[in-house]
Coordinates of C-alpha atoms in Angstrom, one line a residue:
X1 CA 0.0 0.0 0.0
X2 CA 1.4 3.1 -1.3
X3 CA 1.1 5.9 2.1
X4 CA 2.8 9.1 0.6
X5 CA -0.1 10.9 0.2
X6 CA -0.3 10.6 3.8
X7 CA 3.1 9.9 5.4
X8 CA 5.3 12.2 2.8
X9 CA 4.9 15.9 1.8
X10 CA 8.2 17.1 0.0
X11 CA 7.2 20.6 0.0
X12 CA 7.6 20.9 3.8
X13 CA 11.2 23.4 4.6
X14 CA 13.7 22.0 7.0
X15 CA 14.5 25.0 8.2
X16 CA 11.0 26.2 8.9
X17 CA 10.4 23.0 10.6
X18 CA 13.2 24.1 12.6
X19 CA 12.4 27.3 13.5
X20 CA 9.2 25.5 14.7
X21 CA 10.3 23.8 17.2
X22 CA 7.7 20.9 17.0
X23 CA 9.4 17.5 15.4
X24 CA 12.7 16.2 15.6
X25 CA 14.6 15.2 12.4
X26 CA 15.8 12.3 11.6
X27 CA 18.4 11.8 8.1
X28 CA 18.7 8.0 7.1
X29 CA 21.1 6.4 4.5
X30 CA 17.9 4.5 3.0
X31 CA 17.6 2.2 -0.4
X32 CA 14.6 0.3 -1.1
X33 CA 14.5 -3.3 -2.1
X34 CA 14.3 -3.9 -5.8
X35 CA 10.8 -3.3 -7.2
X36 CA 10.0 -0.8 -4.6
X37 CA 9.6 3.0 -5.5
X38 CA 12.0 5.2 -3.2
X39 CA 9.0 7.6 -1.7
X40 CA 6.5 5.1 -1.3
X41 CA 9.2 2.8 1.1
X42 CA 9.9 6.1 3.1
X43 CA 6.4 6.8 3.8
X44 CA 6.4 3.1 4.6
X45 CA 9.0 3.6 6.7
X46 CA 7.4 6.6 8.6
X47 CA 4.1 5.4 8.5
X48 CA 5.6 2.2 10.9
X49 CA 7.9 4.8 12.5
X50 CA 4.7 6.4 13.8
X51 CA 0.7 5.9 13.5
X52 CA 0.8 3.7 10.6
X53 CA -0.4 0.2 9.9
X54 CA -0.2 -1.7 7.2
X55 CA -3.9 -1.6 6.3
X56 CA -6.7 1.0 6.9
X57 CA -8.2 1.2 10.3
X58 CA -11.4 2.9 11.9
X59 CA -9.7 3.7 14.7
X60 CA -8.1 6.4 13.1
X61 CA -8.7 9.9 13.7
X62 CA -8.1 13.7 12.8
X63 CA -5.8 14.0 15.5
X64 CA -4.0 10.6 14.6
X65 CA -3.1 12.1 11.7
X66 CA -1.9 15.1 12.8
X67 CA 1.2 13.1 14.8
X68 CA 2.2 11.6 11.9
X69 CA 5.3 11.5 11.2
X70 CA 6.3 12.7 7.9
X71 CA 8.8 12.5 4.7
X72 CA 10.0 15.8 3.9
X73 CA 13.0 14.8 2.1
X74 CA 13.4 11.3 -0.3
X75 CA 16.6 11.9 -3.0
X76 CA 17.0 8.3 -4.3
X77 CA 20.4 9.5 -6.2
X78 CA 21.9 10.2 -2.8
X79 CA 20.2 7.4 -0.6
X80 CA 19.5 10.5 1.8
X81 CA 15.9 10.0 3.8
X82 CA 15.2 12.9 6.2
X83 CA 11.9 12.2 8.6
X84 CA 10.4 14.7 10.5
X85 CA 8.8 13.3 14.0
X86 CA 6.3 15.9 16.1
X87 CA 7.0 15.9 19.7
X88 CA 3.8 14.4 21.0
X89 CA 5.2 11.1 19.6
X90 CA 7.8 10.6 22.0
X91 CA 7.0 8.9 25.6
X92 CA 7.5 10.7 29.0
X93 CA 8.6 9.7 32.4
X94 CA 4.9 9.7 34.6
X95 CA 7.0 10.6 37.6
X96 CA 8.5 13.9 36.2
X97 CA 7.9 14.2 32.7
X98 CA 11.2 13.9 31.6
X99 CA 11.7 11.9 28.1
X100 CA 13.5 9.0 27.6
X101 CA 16.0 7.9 24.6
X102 CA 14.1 4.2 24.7
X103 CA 10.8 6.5 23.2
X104 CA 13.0 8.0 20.7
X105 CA 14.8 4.7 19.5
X106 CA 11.4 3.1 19.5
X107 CA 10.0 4.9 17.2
X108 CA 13.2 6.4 14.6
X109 CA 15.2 2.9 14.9
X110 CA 12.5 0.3 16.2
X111 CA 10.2 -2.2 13.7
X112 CA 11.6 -0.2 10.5
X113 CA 14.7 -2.0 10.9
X114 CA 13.3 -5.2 9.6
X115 CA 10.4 -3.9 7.1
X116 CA 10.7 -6.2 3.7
X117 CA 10.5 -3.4 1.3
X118 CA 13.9 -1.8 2.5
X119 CA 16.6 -3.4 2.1
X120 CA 18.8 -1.0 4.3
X121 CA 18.6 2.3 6.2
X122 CA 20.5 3.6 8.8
X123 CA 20.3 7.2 10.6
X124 CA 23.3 9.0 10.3
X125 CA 21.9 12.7 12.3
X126 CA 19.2 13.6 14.6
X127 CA 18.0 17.3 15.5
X128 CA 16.5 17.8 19.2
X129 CA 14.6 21.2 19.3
X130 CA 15.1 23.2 22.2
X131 CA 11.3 21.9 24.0
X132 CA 12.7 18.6 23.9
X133 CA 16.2 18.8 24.4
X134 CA 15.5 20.1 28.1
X135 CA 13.5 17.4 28.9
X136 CA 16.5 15.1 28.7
X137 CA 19.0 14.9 31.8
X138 CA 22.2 15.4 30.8
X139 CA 25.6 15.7 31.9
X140 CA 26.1 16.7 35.9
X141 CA 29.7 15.6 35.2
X142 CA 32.9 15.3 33.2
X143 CA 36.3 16.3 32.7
X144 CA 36.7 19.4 34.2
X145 CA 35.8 17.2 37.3
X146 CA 38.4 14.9 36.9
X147 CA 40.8 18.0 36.4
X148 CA 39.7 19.4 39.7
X149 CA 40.1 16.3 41.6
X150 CA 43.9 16.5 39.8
X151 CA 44.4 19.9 41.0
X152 CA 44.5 21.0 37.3
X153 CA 43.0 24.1 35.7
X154 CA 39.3 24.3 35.3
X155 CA 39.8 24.4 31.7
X156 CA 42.2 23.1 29.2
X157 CA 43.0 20.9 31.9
X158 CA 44.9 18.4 29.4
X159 CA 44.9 14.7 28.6
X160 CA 44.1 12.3 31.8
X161 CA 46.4 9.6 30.9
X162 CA 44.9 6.1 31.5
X163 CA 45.3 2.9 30.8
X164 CA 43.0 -0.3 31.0
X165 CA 43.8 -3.3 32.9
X166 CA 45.4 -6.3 30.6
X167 CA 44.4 -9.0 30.3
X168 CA 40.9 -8.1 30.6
X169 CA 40.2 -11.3 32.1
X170 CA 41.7 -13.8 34.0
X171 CA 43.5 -11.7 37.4
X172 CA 42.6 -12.4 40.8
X173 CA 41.8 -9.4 42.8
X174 CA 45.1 -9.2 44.1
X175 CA 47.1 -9.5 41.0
X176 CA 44.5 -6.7 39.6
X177 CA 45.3 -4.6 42.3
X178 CA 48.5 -4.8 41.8
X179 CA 48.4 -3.8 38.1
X180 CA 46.3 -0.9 38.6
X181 CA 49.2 0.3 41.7
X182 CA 51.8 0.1 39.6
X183 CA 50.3 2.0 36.5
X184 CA 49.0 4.5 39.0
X185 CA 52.7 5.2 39.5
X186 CA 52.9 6.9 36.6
X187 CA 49.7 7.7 35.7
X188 CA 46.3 9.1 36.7
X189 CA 43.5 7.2 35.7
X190 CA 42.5 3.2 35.9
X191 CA 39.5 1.7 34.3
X192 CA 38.0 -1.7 34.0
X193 CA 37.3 -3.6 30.7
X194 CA 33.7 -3.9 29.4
X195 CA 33.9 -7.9 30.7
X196 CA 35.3 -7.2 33.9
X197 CA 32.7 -7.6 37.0
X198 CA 31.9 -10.4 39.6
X199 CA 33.7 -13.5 38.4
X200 CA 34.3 -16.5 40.3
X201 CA 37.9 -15.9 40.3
X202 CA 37.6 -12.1 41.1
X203 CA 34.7 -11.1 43.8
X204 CA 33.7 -7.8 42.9
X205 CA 33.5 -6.3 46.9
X206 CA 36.8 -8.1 47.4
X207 CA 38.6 -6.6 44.3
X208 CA 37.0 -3.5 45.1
X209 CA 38.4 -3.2 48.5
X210 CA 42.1 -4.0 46.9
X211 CA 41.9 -1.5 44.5
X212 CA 41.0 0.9 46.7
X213 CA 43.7 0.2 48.7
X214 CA 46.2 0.1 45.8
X215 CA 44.8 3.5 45.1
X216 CA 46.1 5.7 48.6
X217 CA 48.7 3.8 48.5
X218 CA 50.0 5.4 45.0
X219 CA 48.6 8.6 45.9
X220 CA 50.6 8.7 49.4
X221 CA 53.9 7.3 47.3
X222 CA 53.4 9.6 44.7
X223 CA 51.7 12.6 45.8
X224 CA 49.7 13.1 43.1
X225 CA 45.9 12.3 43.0
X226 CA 44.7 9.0 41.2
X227 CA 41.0 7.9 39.5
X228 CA 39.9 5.0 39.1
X229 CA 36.7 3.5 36.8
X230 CA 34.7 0.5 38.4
X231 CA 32.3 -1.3 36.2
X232 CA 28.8 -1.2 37.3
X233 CA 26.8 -2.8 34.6
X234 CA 24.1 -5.2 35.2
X235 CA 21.0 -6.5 33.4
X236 CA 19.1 -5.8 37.0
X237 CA 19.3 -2.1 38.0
X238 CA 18.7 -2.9 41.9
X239 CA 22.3 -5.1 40.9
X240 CA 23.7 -1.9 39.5
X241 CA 22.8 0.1 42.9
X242 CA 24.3 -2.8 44.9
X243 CA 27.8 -2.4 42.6
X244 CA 28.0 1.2 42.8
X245 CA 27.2 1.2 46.8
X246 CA 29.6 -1.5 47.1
X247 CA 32.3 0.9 45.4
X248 CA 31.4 3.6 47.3
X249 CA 31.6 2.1 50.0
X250 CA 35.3 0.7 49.4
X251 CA 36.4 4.1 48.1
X252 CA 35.0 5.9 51.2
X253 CA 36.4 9.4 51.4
X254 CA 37.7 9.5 47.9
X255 CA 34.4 9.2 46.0
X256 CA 35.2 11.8 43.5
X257 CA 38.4 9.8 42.8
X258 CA 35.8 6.9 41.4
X259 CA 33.6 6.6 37.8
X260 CA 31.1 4.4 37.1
X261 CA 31.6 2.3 34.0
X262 CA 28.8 1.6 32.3
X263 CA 28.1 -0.4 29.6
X264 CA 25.9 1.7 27.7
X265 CA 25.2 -0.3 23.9
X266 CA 25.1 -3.7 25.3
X267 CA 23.6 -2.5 29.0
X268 CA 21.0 0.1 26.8
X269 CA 19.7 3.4 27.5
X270 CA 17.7 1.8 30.8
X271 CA 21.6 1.1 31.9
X272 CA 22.6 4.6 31.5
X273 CA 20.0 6.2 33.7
X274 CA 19.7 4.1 36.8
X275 CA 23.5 5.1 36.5
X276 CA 22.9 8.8 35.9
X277 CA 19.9 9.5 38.4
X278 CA 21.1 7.3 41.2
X279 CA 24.3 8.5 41.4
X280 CA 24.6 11.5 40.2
X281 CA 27.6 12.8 41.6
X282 CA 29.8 10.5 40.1
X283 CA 31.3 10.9 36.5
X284 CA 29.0 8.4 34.3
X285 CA 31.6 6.5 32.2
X286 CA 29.9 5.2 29.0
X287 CA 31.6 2.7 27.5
X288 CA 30.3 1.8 24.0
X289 CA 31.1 -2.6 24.1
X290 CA 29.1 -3.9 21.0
X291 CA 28.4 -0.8 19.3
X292 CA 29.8 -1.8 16.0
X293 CA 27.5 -4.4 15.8
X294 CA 25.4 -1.6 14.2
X295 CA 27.4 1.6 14.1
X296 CA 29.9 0.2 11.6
X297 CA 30.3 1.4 8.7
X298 CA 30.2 -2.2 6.9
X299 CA 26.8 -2.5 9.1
X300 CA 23.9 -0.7 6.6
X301 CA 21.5 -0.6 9.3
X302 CA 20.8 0.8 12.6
X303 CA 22.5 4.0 13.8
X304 CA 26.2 5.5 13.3
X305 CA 28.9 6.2 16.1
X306 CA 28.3 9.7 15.6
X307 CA 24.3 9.0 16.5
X308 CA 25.3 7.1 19.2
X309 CA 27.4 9.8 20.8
X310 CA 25.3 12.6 20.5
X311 CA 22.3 10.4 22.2
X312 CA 24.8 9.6 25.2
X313 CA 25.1 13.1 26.0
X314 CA 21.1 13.6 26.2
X315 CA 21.2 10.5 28.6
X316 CA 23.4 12.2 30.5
X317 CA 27.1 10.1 30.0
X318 CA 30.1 12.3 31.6
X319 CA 32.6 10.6 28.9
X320 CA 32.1 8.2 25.8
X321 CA 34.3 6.4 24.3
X322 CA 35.1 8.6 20.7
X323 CA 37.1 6.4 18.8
X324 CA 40.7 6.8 17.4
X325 CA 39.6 8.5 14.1
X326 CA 41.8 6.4 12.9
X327 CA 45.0 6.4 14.6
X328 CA 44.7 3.0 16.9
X329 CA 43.7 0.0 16.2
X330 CA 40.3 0.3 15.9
X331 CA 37.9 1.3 12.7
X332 CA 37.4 5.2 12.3
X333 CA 38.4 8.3 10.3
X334 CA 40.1 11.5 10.7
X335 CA 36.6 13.0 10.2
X336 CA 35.4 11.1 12.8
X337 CA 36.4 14.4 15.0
X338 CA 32.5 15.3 14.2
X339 CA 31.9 13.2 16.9
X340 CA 33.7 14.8 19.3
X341 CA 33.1 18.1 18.5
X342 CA 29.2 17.4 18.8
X343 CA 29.4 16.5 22.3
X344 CA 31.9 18.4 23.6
X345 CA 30.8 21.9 22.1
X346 CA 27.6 24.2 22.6
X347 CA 27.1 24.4 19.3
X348 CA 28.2 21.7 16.5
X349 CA 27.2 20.7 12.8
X350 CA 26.7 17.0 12.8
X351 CA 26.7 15.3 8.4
X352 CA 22.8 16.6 8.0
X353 CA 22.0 19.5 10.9
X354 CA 23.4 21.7 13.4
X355 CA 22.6 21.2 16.8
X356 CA 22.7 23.8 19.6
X357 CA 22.9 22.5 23.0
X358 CA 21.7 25.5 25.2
X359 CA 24.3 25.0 28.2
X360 CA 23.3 21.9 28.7
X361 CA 26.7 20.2 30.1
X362 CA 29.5 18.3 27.6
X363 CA 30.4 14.7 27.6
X364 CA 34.4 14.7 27.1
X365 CA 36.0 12.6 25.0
X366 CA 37.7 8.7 26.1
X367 CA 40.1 7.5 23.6
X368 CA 41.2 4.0 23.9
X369 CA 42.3 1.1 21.3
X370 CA 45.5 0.7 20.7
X371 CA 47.1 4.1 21.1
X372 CA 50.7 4.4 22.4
X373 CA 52.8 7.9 22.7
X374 CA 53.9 7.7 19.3
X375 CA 50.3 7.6 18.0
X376 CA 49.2 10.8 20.8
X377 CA 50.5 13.8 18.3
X378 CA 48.8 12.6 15.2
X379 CA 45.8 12.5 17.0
X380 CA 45.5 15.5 19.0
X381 CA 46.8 17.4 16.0
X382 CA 43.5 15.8 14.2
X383 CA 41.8 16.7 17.1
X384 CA 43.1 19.8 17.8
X385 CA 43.5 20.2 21.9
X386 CA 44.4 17.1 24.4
X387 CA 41.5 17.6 26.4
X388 CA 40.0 13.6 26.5
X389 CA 40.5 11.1 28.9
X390 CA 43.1 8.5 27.3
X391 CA 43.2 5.2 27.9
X392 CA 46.5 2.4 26.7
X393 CA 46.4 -1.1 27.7
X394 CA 49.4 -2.1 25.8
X395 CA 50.3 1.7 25.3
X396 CA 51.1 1.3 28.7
X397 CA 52.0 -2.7 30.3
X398 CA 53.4 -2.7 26.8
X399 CA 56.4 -0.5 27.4
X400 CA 59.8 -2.3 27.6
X401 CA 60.1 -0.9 31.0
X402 CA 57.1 -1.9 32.3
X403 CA 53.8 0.2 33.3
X404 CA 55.2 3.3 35.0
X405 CA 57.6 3.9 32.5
X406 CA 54.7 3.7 29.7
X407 CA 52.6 6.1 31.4
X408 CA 55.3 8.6 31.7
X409 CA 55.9 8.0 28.2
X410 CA 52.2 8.7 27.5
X411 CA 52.3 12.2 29.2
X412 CA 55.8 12.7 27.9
X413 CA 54.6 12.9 24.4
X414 CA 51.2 15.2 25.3
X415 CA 53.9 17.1 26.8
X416 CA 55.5 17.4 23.5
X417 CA 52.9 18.1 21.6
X418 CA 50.9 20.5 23.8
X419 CA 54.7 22.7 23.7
X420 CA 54.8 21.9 19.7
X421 CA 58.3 19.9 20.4
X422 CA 59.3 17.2 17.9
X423 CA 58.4 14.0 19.3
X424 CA 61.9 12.5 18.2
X425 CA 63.5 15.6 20.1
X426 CA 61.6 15.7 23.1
X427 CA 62.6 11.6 23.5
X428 CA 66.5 12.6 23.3
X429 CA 65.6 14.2 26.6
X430 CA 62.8 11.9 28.4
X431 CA 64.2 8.4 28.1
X432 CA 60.7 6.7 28.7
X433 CA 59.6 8.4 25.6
X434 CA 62.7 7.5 24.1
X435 CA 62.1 4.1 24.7
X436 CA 58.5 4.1 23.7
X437 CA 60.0 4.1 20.0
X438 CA 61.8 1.0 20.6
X439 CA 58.9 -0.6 22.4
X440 CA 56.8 -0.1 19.3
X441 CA 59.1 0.0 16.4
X442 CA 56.3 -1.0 13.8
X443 CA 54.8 2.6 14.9
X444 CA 58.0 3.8 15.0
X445 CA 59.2 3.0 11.7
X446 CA 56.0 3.9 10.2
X447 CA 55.5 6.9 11.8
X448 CA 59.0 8.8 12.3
X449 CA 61.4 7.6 9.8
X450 CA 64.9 7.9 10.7
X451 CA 64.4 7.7 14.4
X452 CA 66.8 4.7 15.1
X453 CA 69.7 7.0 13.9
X454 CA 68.1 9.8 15.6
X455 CA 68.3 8.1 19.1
X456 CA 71.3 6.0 18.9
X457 CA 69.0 2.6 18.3
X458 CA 70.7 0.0 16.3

């Protein structure tokens, strides 16, 4: 059944629809599946999106139609779909009215996904009008938090260096303990993996307790203030309230030094907010496990990273994991800075719309996946600041010299590059930097030709 002369009306402006203030927009990569006209399987798409059904119903009435949401834009050349979704669509909380990212997924991403006239379409940008944007909660913390508890400015604070504990799996709490001590040495900041939580081998109250420990103890070596991350996720949110108790419990005194990791693809938006509105006061650390499942570019369907992102800082996420743009080990692009930029500024252009945020708090930046010091200058220079929380596993208990020696070499090479220093120069004076290039010579070689000569290396 052909629905654009319901669900579709071209002539409608994008930017009158924005300066309305009454739908949220939705752009989708979109193609139809072979024998099916490009308008009629978006109206298709926003008829299921919305009030539609596959058949005519009684039940239907003026004001059903007048929530409809609509096609304004179908260019099969491009693959570009842009759906326009009034407000009264979207679900609200009965105990304060606030709206909920579940609603909105529901409805732009739910049943459409598996509709047998398209054969793929995947939003790439959302706009939030101001109305609806403030009924989300938001960030209460982030960086500059993590700064202060560092004693560093309020802004432009600089890279936290981190690392994450390797192997994921397989340490006893003491061994973990141990691991995070000696990294903390060097560094500032300790998070778990995604898979790390109450195993057999590894009580959670019992690793908790040791890392806790481990943590004064490097602070009163060291002098220097430490963080650490603690997965929290759970399928049961009264679970997720026991874990973050537990933690606060162990940490007691230092809870600012703690984040909660959570989980937020495979854990889901439900995830996020038990950890957002039950503690609030602790920096929401959303960690993105199982997102390329659909955010991929090789996946056709679903949502993007960039969609993704810009959704966790509506929920409310202090940090989310951003991505390498192509400098680790993981997929991305030097464009994928979008990302950042989107969550981090007031104001950002995202592939299809600009988005103003109206104060409403950043989520900073976690990089992680297989970034070392040699990788740190290509990738703030993509960037353009150091302001993210970094996190190297084998940037770090990778190092030739161990874990303290690769997290000096981590903040030896921001150094470097925040001062506009040669990276091979700045090593002929910082021997843990030095010897970062021979503890990744692939890197090295491919990265600064002529360093062996250049540092005496053989």
């Amino acid at each position: 059944m052909d629905q654009s002369s319901r669900y579709a009306d071209l002539a409608l402006d994008e930017a009158e629809l924005i300066r309305g203030g009454s739908h949220v927009l939705c752009a989708y990569h979109m193609r139809p599946k072979a024998g099916n006209g490009y308008l009629a399987t978006a109206a298709h798409f926003a008829a299921e999106s919305s009030t539609g059904t596959n058949v005519e119903v009684s039940t239907t009435d003026d004001f059903t139609r007048s929530v409809d949401a609509i096609v304004y834009e179908a260019d099969e050349a491009d693959e570009i779909m842009k759906i326009a979704y009034p407000l009264e669509l979207f679900d609200r909380n009965i105990i304060d009215g606030k709206a909920m990212i579940v609603s909105f997924l529901t409805l732009a991403i739910g049943n459409n996904q598996g509709m047998g006239d398209v054969e793929y379409a995947k939003m790439h940008d959302f706009y939030v009008p101001p109305d609806y944007l403030r009924l989300f909660d938001g960030p209460r913390r982030n960086i500059a938090d993590f700064w202060r508890v560092l004693g560093r400015p309020a802004e432009d604070g600089g890279m936290v260096v981190g690392t994450i504990i390797k192997p994921k799996l397989g340490l006893r709490p003491e061994l973990f303990a141990d691991a995070c001590y000696r990294f903390w040495l060097g560094g500032d900041f300790v998070k778990n993996d995604e898979p790390q939580g109450n195993q057999v081998f590894a009580p959670y109250r019992e690793t908790m307790r040791l890392v806790a420990d481990a943590l004064r103890r490097a602070q009163e070596e060291t002098g220097a203030a430490k963080l650490f991350s603690a997965n929290i996720t759970a399928d049961d949110p009264m679970e997720m309230v026991a874990r973050g108790e537990a933690v606060l419990e162990a940490f007691a005194g230092i809870e600012d030094h703690v984040a909660f990791l959570v989980d937020g693809y495979v854990g889901g938006p439900a995830a996020v907010t038990t950890c957002r509105r039950r503690f609030p006061d602790t920096f929401l650390h959303y960690h993105r496990a199982g997102h390329g499942a659909v955010t991929s570019p090789q996946s056709k369907r679903g949502y993007t990273a960039f969609v993704l992102a810009k959704m966790a800082r509506l929920q409310g996420a202090s940090g989310i994991h951003t991505g390498t743009m192509g400098f680790g080990k993981m997929e991305g692009d030097p464009d994928d800075r979008a990302i950042a930029y989107m969550i981090e500024r007031d104001a950002a252009d995202g592939p299809f719309y600009h988005q103003e945020w109206l104060g409403m708090k950043a989520t900073s930046s976690m990089i992680s996946g297989g970034m070392n010091a040699l990788r740190l200058p290509g990738f703030f220079e993509n960037l353009g600041h150091a302001n993210v929380v970094q996190t190297s596993g084998g940037g770090a208990f990778g190092h030739l010299d161990g874990p303290v020696a690769g997290a000096l070499s981590l903040r030896q090479a921001v150094e470097a590059w925040t001062a506009g220093v040669d990276l091979i120069a700045y090593a002929k004076e910082h021997r843990e930097l030095a010897r970062a290039f021979e503890s990744f010579p692939a890197d090295a070689d491919a990265l600064y030709p002529g360093w062996r000569p250049a540092l005496g290396v053989g």
